[in-house]
Short mmCIF file of C-alpha atoms in Angstrom, two decimals:
data_model
loop_
_atom_site.label_atom_id
_atom_site.label_comp_id
_atom_site.label_asym_id
_atom_site.label_seq_id
_atom_site.Cartn_x
_atom_site.Cartn_y
_atom_site.Cartn_z
CA UNK Z 17 54.41 36.49 54.77
CA UNK Z 18 54.21 37.15 58.50
CA UNK Z 19 51.72 36.45 61.24
CA UNK Z 20 50.21 39.26 63.30
CA UNK Z 21 49.39 39.09 67.00
CA UNK Z 22 45.92 37.73 66.37
CA UNK Z 23 47.32 34.74 64.54
CA UNK Z 24 45.81 35.77 61.19
CA UNK Z 25 48.07 35.77 58.17
CA UNK Z 26 49.29 39.15 56.98
CA UNK Z 27 51.19 40.27 53.87
CA UNK Z 28 53.68 43.12 53.63
CA UNK Z 29 53.05 44.15 57.23
CA UNK Z 30 49.28 44.65 56.79
CA UNK Z 31 46.93 42.68 59.03
CA UNK Z 32 43.47 41.53 58.09
CA UNK Z 33 40.61 43.71 59.34
CA UNK Z 34 39.34 42.96 62.81
CA UNK Z 35 41.00 41.84 66.00
CA UNK Z 36 43.56 43.67 68.12
CA UNK Z 37 45.96 44.06 65.19
CA UNK Z 38 43.46 46.33 63.42
CA UNK Z 39 42.55 48.33 66.54
CA UNK Z 40 43.07 52.12 66.71
CA UNK Z 41 45.86 51.58 69.25
CA UNK Z 42 47.92 49.25 67.07
CA UNK Z 43 47.21 51.32 63.96
CA UNK Z 44 48.48 54.45 65.73
CA UNK Z 45 51.61 52.60 66.87
CA UNK Z 46 52.22 51.67 63.24
CA UNK Z 47 51.60 55.25 62.07
CA UNK Z 48 48.48 54.27 60.10
CA UNK Z 49 45.19 56.20 59.80
CA UNK Z 50 42.90 55.82 62.82
CA UNK Z 51 39.18 56.50 63.36
CA UNK Z 52 40.10 58.29 66.59
CA UNK Z 53 43.18 58.89 68.70
CA UNK Z 54 43.56 55.84 70.96
CA UNK Z 55 43.97 56.38 74.68
CA UNK Z 56 45.14 54.33 77.63
CA UNK Z 57 46.79 55.33 80.92
CA UNK Z 58 49.95 54.14 82.55
CA UNK Z 59 49.05 52.59 85.93
CA UNK Z 60 45.42 52.43 84.83
CA UNK Z 61 45.22 48.92 86.30
CA UNK Z 62 45.05 49.80 89.97
CA UNK Z 63 45.72 52.47 92.58
CA UNK Z 64 42.92 54.93 91.77
CA UNK Z 65 40.22 52.28 91.39
CA UNK Z 66 38.20 51.28 94.48
CA UNK Z 67 37.61 47.83 92.97
CA UNK Z 68 41.39 47.40 92.73
CA UNK Z 69 41.99 48.45 96.32
CA UNK Z 70 39.29 46.02 97.46
CA UNK Z 71 40.80 43.07 95.62
CA UNK Z 72 44.33 43.92 96.79
CA UNK Z 73 43.44 44.64 100.42
CA UNK Z 74 44.83 41.38 101.78
CA UNK Z 75 47.15 40.29 98.97
CA UNK Z 76 50.81 41.45 98.83
CA UNK Z 77 51.92 43.00 95.54
CA UNK Z 78 54.27 40.25 94.38
CA UNK Z 79 51.76 37.56 95.21
CA UNK Z 80 49.05 39.36 93.27
CA UNK Z 81 51.37 39.45 90.23
CA UNK Z 82 51.79 35.67 90.50
CA UNK Z 83 48.09 34.77 90.61
CA UNK Z 84 46.72 34.64 87.05
CA UNK Z 85 43.10 35.05 88.14
CA UNK Z 86 43.96 38.27 90.01
CA UNK Z 87 46.15 39.56 87.18
CA UNK Z 88 43.30 38.96 84.75
CA UNK Z 89 40.67 40.68 86.88
CA UNK Z 90 42.84 43.71 87.72
CA UNK Z 91 43.92 44.15 84.10
CA UNK Z 92 40.31 44.12 82.93
CA UNK Z 93 38.99 46.61 85.50
CA UNK Z 94 40.00 49.86 83.73
CA UNK Z 95 38.85 48.51 80.36
CA UNK Z 96 35.38 47.90 81.78
CA UNK Z 97 35.24 51.19 83.65
CA UNK Z 98 36.92 53.66 81.31
CA UNK Z 99 36.54 52.19 77.82
CA UNK Z 100 40.25 52.64 77.09
CA UNK Z 101 41.63 51.47 73.75
CA UNK Z 102 44.19 49.09 75.24
CA UNK Z 103 44.75 47.10 78.41
CA UNK Z 104 48.15 46.81 80.06
CA UNK Z 105 49.14 43.67 81.88
CA UNK Z 106 49.00 44.06 85.65
CA UNK Z 107 52.48 43.22 86.92
CA UNK Z 108 55.62 44.94 88.20
CA UNK Z 109 59.00 45.56 86.61
CA UNK Z 110 60.79 43.53 89.30
CA UNK Z 111 58.75 40.36 88.67
CA UNK Z 112 61.30 38.85 86.25
CA UNK Z 113 64.21 39.82 88.51
CA UNK Z 114 62.59 37.97 91.40
CA UNK Z 115 62.02 35.03 89.06
CA UNK Z 116 65.74 35.19 88.23
CA UNK Z 117 66.61 34.43 91.85
CA UNK Z 118 66.98 37.86 93.45
CA UNK Z 119 65.55 38.07 96.99
CA UNK Z 120 63.33 41.16 97.00
CA UNK Z 121 59.97 42.39 98.15
CA UNK Z 122 57.66 45.23 97.13
CA UNK Z 123 57.11 47.12 100.37
CA UNK Z 124 53.92 49.22 100.59
CA UNK Z 125 54.74 52.91 100.59
CA UNK Z 126 58.38 52.26 99.61
CA UNK Z 127 58.59 50.09 96.51
CA UNK Z 128 60.99 47.27 95.64
CA UNK Z 129 63.51 46.48 98.38
CA UNK Z 130 66.42 44.13 97.61
CA UNK Z 131 67.75 41.97 100.46
CA UNK Z 132 71.32 41.78 99.10
CA UNK Z 133 72.15 44.60 96.65
CA UNK Z 134 74.31 43.86 93.62
CA UNK Z 135 77.85 45.17 94.06
CA UNK Z 136 80.28 42.52 92.69
CA UNK Z 137 80.77 40.16 89.76
CA UNK Z 138 79.71 37.29 92.02
CA UNK Z 139 76.47 39.18 92.73
CA UNK Z 140 75.80 39.48 88.99
CA UNK Z 141 76.20 35.72 88.64
CA UNK Z 142 73.36 35.29 91.15
CA UNK Z 143 70.99 36.66 88.48
CA UNK Z 144 70.15 33.54 86.53
CA UNK Z 145 68.55 33.38 83.11
CA UNK Z 146 64.80 32.80 83.12
CA UNK Z 147 62.55 30.53 81.08
CA UNK Z 148 58.82 30.38 80.48
CA UNK Z 149 58.50 27.99 83.43
CA UNK Z 150 59.93 30.63 85.79
CA UNK Z 151 57.08 33.01 84.90
CA UNK Z 152 54.38 30.52 83.94
CA UNK Z 153 51.83 32.61 85.85
CA UNK Z 154 52.44 35.51 83.45
CA UNK Z 155 52.07 33.21 80.45
CA UNK Z 156 48.78 31.88 81.85
CA UNK Z 157 47.43 35.35 82.68
CA UNK Z 158 48.19 36.71 79.21
CA UNK Z 159 46.44 33.76 77.55
CA UNK Z 160 43.37 34.29 79.73
CA UNK Z 161 43.35 38.01 79.00
CA UNK Z 162 43.65 37.64 75.24
CA UNK Z 163 40.44 35.60 75.30
CA UNK Z 164 38.63 37.98 77.67
CA UNK Z 165 39.68 41.15 75.84
CA UNK Z 166 38.63 40.07 72.36
CA UNK Z 167 39.39 42.94 69.95
CA UNK Z 168 40.98 45.12 72.66
CA UNK Z 169 44.78 44.87 72.48
CA UNK Z 170 46.83 43.85 75.50
CA UNK Z 171 50.13 45.60 76.21
CA UNK Z 172 52.89 43.60 77.85
CA UNK Z 173 55.79 45.31 79.56
CA UNK Z 174 59.12 45.06 81.32
CA UNK Z 175 61.65 47.30 83.03
CA UNK Z 176 64.68 48.40 81.03
CA UNK Z 177 68.16 47.24 82.12
CA UNK Z 178 69.21 50.62 83.56
CA UNK Z 179 66.17 51.03 85.79
CA UNK Z 180 66.35 47.42 86.98
CA UNK Z 181 70.08 47.82 87.63
CA UNK Z 182 69.43 50.93 89.69
CA UNK Z 183 66.99 49.09 91.96
CA UNK Z 184 69.41 46.20 92.36
CA UNK Z 185 72.49 48.32 93.07
CA UNK Z 186 70.76 50.83 95.34
CA UNK Z 187 68.81 48.14 97.16
CA UNK Z 188 65.58 50.07 96.57
CA UNK Z 189 64.24 53.35 95.16
CA UNK Z 190 66.65 56.29 95.07
CA UNK Z 191 66.38 60.00 94.31
CA UNK Z 192 70.05 60.46 93.41
CA UNK Z 193 71.04 57.03 92.07
CA UNK Z 194 74.41 57.71 93.70
CA UNK Z 195 75.42 54.07 94.21
CA UNK Z 196 74.28 53.25 90.69
CA UNK Z 197 76.37 56.01 89.14
CA UNK Z 198 79.35 55.18 91.35
CA UNK Z 199 79.36 51.64 89.97
CA UNK Z 200 78.70 52.84 86.43
CA UNK Z 201 81.61 55.30 86.46
CA UNK Z 202 83.92 53.36 88.76
CA UNK Z 203 83.67 49.87 87.26
CA UNK Z 204 82.30 50.08 83.70
CA UNK Z 205 83.12 46.43 83.02
CA UNK Z 206 81.01 45.24 85.94
CA UNK Z 207 78.27 47.70 85.02
CA UNK Z 208 78.01 46.39 81.47
CA UNK Z 209 78.07 42.79 82.71
CA UNK Z 210 75.15 43.57 85.03
CA UNK Z 211 73.13 45.34 82.34
CA UNK Z 212 73.87 42.62 79.80
CA UNK Z 213 72.51 39.99 82.18
CA UNK Z 214 69.43 42.11 82.90
CA UNK Z 215 68.88 42.61 79.17
CA UNK Z 216 68.79 38.82 78.78
CA UNK Z 217 66.23 38.50 81.58
CA UNK Z 218 64.10 41.34 80.19
CA UNK Z 219 64.17 40.00 76.65
CA UNK Z 220 63.15 36.52 77.84
CA UNK Z 221 60.32 38.00 79.92
CA UNK Z 222 58.95 40.01 77.00
CA UNK Z 223 59.19 37.04 74.66
CA UNK Z 224 57.06 34.98 77.03
CA UNK Z 225 54.40 37.69 76.90
CA UNK Z 226 54.59 38.01 73.12
CA UNK Z 227 54.31 34.28 72.56
CA UNK Z 228 51.33 34.17 74.92
CA UNK Z 229 49.55 36.77 72.78
CA UNK Z 230 50.15 40.40 73.81
CA UNK Z 231 49.62 42.85 70.95
CA UNK Z 232 52.35 45.33 71.93
CA UNK Z 233 55.05 45.77 74.57
CA UNK Z 234 56.36 48.74 76.52
CA UNK Z 235 59.88 48.98 77.90
CA UNK Z 236 59.93 51.24 80.97
CA UNK Z 237 63.20 53.05 81.70
CA UNK Z 238 61.76 55.07 84.55
CA UNK Z 239 65.05 56.41 85.90
CA UNK Z 240 66.97 57.05 82.67
CA UNK Z 241 66.27 60.78 83.01
CA UNK Z 242 68.89 60.89 85.77
CA UNK Z 243 71.60 60.63 83.09
CA UNK Z 244 73.20 62.96 80.57
CA UNK Z 245 72.84 62.06 76.92
CA UNK Z 246 76.53 61.10 76.73
CA UNK Z 247 76.22 58.75 79.69
CA UNK Z 248 72.97 57.34 78.34
CA UNK Z 249 74.61 56.53 75.02
CA UNK Z 250 77.65 54.93 76.68
CA UNK Z 251 76.10 53.04 79.57
CA UNK Z 252 72.43 52.43 78.70
CA UNK Z 253 71.63 52.60 75.00
CA UNK Z 254 73.48 49.39 74.00
CA UNK Z 255 71.50 47.32 76.50
CA UNK Z 256 68.09 48.80 75.71
CA UNK Z 257 68.91 48.20 72.05
CA UNK Z 258 69.65 44.56 72.83
CA UNK Z 259 66.16 44.17 74.27
CA UNK Z 260 64.21 46.08 71.64
CA UNK Z 261 66.11 44.73 68.65
CA UNK Z 262 65.90 41.23 70.11
CA UNK Z 263 62.12 41.40 69.82
CA UNK Z 264 62.45 41.54 66.04
CA UNK Z 265 64.16 38.14 65.94
CA UNK Z 266 62.06 35.06 65.39
CA UNK Z 267 61.85 33.52 68.85
CA UNK Z 268 59.89 30.46 67.74
CA UNK Z 269 62.53 28.31 69.38
CA UNK Z 270 62.59 30.13 72.70
CA UNK Z 271 60.77 27.70 74.91
CA UNK Z 272 57.55 26.89 73.11
CA UNK Z 273 57.70 23.37 74.50
CA UNK Z 274 55.09 21.08 72.97
CA UNK Z 275 52.57 23.80 72.07
CA UNK Z 276 52.81 22.98 68.36
CA UNK Z 277 49.11 23.50 67.78
CA UNK Z 278 49.49 27.25 68.31
CA UNK Z 279 49.93 29.52 65.27
CA UNK Z 280 53.48 30.76 64.89
CA UNK Z 281 53.87 34.44 65.74
CA UNK Z 282 56.84 36.58 64.87
CA UNK Z 283 57.65 39.29 67.42
CA UNK Z 284 58.44 41.48 64.42
CA UNK Z 285 54.69 42.08 64.29
CA UNK Z 286 54.48 43.50 67.81
CA UNK Z 287 54.89 47.28 68.21
CA UNK Z 288 57.50 48.31 70.78
CA UNK Z 289 57.04 51.36 73.02
CA UNK Z 290 59.92 52.92 74.96
CA UNK Z 291 59.23 55.27 77.88
CA UNK Z 292 61.18 57.12 80.53
CA UNK Z 293 60.65 60.05 82.90
CA UNK Z 294 62.61 63.31 82.63
CA UNK Z 295 64.04 62.24 79.29
CA UNK Z 296 63.64 65.44 77.24
CA UNK Z 297 67.33 65.49 76.31
CA UNK Z 298 67.37 61.74 75.68
CA UNK Z 299 64.39 61.41 73.34
CA UNK Z 300 66.46 61.18 70.17
CA UNK Z 301 68.77 58.57 71.67
CA UNK Z 302 65.85 56.59 73.10
CA UNK Z 303 64.28 56.53 69.66
CA UNK Z 304 67.50 55.03 68.31
CA UNK Z 305 67.18 52.07 70.69
CA UNK Z 306 64.70 50.45 68.32
CA UNK Z 307 61.21 51.36 69.49
CA UNK Z 308 58.28 52.00 67.16
CA UNK Z 309 56.71 54.43 69.66
CA UNK Z 310 58.48 56.75 72.09
CA UNK Z 311 56.65 57.75 75.25
CA UNK Z 312 57.03 61.39 76.27
CA UNK Z 313 56.54 62.72 79.79
CA UNK Z 314 54.63 65.93 80.47
CA UNK Z 315 57.69 68.21 80.40
CA UNK Z 316 58.14 68.21 76.63
CA UNK Z 317 55.39 69.26 74.17
CA UNK Z 318 54.62 66.48 71.70
CA UNK Z 319 55.42 68.58 68.65
CA UNK Z 320 58.84 69.42 70.12
CA UNK Z 321 59.37 65.77 71.06
CA UNK Z 322 58.52 64.68 67.52
CA UNK Z 323 61.21 66.98 66.18
CA UNK Z 324 63.76 65.30 68.45
CA UNK Z 325 62.60 61.73 67.89
CA UNK Z 326 62.10 61.91 64.13
CA UNK Z 327 59.21 61.39 61.75
CA UNK Z 328 59.66 57.62 61.64
CA UNK Z 329 58.30 57.07 65.17
CA UNK Z 330 54.89 57.46 66.74
CA UNK Z 331 54.65 59.22 70.10
CA UNK Z 332 52.73 58.46 73.27
CA UNK Z 333 51.64 60.91 75.93
CA UNK Z 334 51.60 63.25 77.62
CA UNK Z 335 49.06 64.81 80.01
CA UNK Z 336 50.54 65.72 83.39
CA UNK Z 337 48.91 63.29 85.88
CA UNK Z 338 48.42 66.19 88.29
CA UNK Z 339 46.17 67.97 85.80
CA UNK Z 340 43.56 65.28 86.49
CA UNK Z 341 43.19 66.75 89.99
CA UNK Z 342 42.22 70.18 88.60
CA UNK Z 343 38.69 71.41 87.72
CA UNK Z 344 37.25 69.84 84.55
CA UNK Z 345 37.62 72.97 82.33
CA UNK Z 346 41.38 72.84 83.00
CA UNK Z 347 41.52 69.15 82.16
CA UNK Z 348 39.57 69.68 78.96
CA UNK Z 349 41.82 72.53 77.83
CA UNK Z 350 44.94 70.44 78.42
CA UNK Z 351 43.49 67.45 76.56
CA UNK Z 352 42.74 69.71 73.59
CA UNK Z 353 46.29 71.13 73.67
CA UNK Z 354 47.91 67.69 73.69
CA UNK Z 355 45.73 66.41 70.87
CA UNK Z 356 46.66 69.44 68.80
CA UNK Z 357 50.39 69.06 69.49
CA UNK Z 358 50.15 65.32 68.81
CA UNK Z 359 49.09 66.06 65.24
CA UNK Z 360 52.75 66.82 64.47
CA UNK Z 361 53.61 63.16 64.94
CA UNK Z 362 52.97 60.45 62.32
CA UNK Z 363 51.09 58.50 65.00
CA UNK Z 364 49.81 59.52 68.44
CA UNK Z 365 48.65 57.41 71.38
CA UNK Z 366 47.08 59.62 74.06
CA UNK Z 367 48.36 58.85 77.55
CA UNK Z 368 49.61 60.55 80.68
CA UNK Z 369 53.17 61.75 81.05
CA UNK Z 370 53.58 59.21 83.85
CA UNK Z 371 51.30 56.97 85.92
CA UNK Z 372 47.83 57.67 87.32
CA UNK Z 373 48.08 59.14 90.83
CA UNK Z 374 46.26 57.19 93.57
CA UNK Z 375 44.10 60.18 94.52
CA UNK Z 376 42.72 60.59 90.97
CA UNK Z 377 38.94 60.45 90.63
CA UNK Z 378 38.23 57.52 88.27
CA UNK Z 379 35.32 59.47 86.79
CA UNK Z 380 37.77 62.03 85.43
CA UNK Z 381 39.71 59.30 83.62
CA UNK Z 382 36.49 58.04 82.06
CA UNK Z 383 35.62 61.57 80.92
CA UNK Z 384 39.09 62.05 79.42
CA UNK Z 385 38.73 58.89 77.34
CA UNK Z 386 35.34 60.04 76.04
CA UNK Z 387 36.69 63.52 75.27
CA UNK Z 388 39.72 62.24 73.38
CA UNK Z 389 37.49 59.97 71.32
CA UNK Z 390 34.98 62.72 70.62
CA UNK Z 391 37.48 65.40 69.62
CA UNK Z 392 39.69 63.14 67.52
CA UNK Z 393 36.74 61.39 65.83
CA UNK Z 394 35.33 64.75 64.81
CA UNK Z 395 38.70 65.73 63.37
CA UNK Z 396 39.00 62.42 61.51
CA UNK Z 397 35.55 62.93 59.97
CA UNK Z 398 36.49 66.43 58.88
CA UNK Z 399 39.85 65.34 57.52
#
C-alpha cells in the first residue's frame, strides 16, 4: 500500500478518483488512458504575461523566488489565464545552489552570474548540503499552492547536476561550455566530486518540494545537448541517475521535523520528468537515468523520439516556441502534427520544445490549450 500525492491511500499504484493524482496530466505521465491530452508550457509562469511583468517590475528575480506570496501568485497566473492542465512552481534552477552558500545573482538580460566560479576541490567544499530550513520559502509556497490549485497538479523542478555545474564552472551562461569541458576532461575526479555534491543538493531540493505536496517533478538538464552520448554516459548519466533514482526512496526521515500530523507520502508516487535541449542523440541515455517521462525539444519528432526512448516512457513536447509567433493557421497545423506524432508514445504531455518566448502573445497560448483539448477529446471519444 502506498500513498499518492494527494494523501489518499492507493493500492498497486492506482490512486482513488479525484484530486491531482487522477488528473489528465498525472495519468498521461503514468501512461494511463486520458480524457484529453494534457498541456502545459515550460516558462508559462512569467515572461510573456503582462500581469507577471507588472508584479516583477521592482522585485529582483532571486528575491521573487524567496517570497512565497509572489511565488504563489506568479505560479497561478497561467493556470487562471490559459486553463493549462498543470502548474509549474515559479522558481529558478540556481535557487538551491544559492541556498547552498554560493554567491550568485540572476542578472537581467544575462542570467545567473557566479561571483567566484568553481575551479578547485576547495571550491567544491564551499557547496554545503541543504535542508528544508535553507529553502523554507519553497516549502511554504508549495503548501500554499497545493491548497489554491485544488485538483490541478503542481510540478516541482530542479536543475540537473551537469547544467548547474556548467553555470558554476563558467561563472555564468556559456555558448561553448569550454571551461566546463576543460574541467570535465582534464580533472575527471574533481568533476565527479562537483557533480556528486550538486546531485545531493538537487535531490534534497526536490524532496522538500515532494514532501510539501507537488504532484510531479521535472529535472532540467538544459545544456546536456552540448555533449556526445559517450561523454554524457561517462560524465553526466551517473549523477542524474542519483537524483532521479533517489526520488524513489522513502524520504520520510529527510527533515520532516515535528510535522507528524501530515500524511506520509512516498516519492515513489511522484512522476519524474527529464528534459534537455538539443538532446536528440541522448534521448535513449536520458531515459535510462530513471525518469517516467522524457521531454523532447522541437528538433526530434515525437514518434522518432519514442523509438529512441522506448515504449516504457511517456514523452513531453514538443512545439517549437517560435511557431507561436506565426499566423494561427500555421500554429494549428503544427499542433495537429505533434498530437498525431505523440500517438506513437504510451503517454503524451503536450508542451513546447523549450520555454515560452517573452514576445509570445498570451492569447495564442490560450488558443493552443483549447485546441489541444478539443482535438484530443474528439479522438478519445472516437477511440
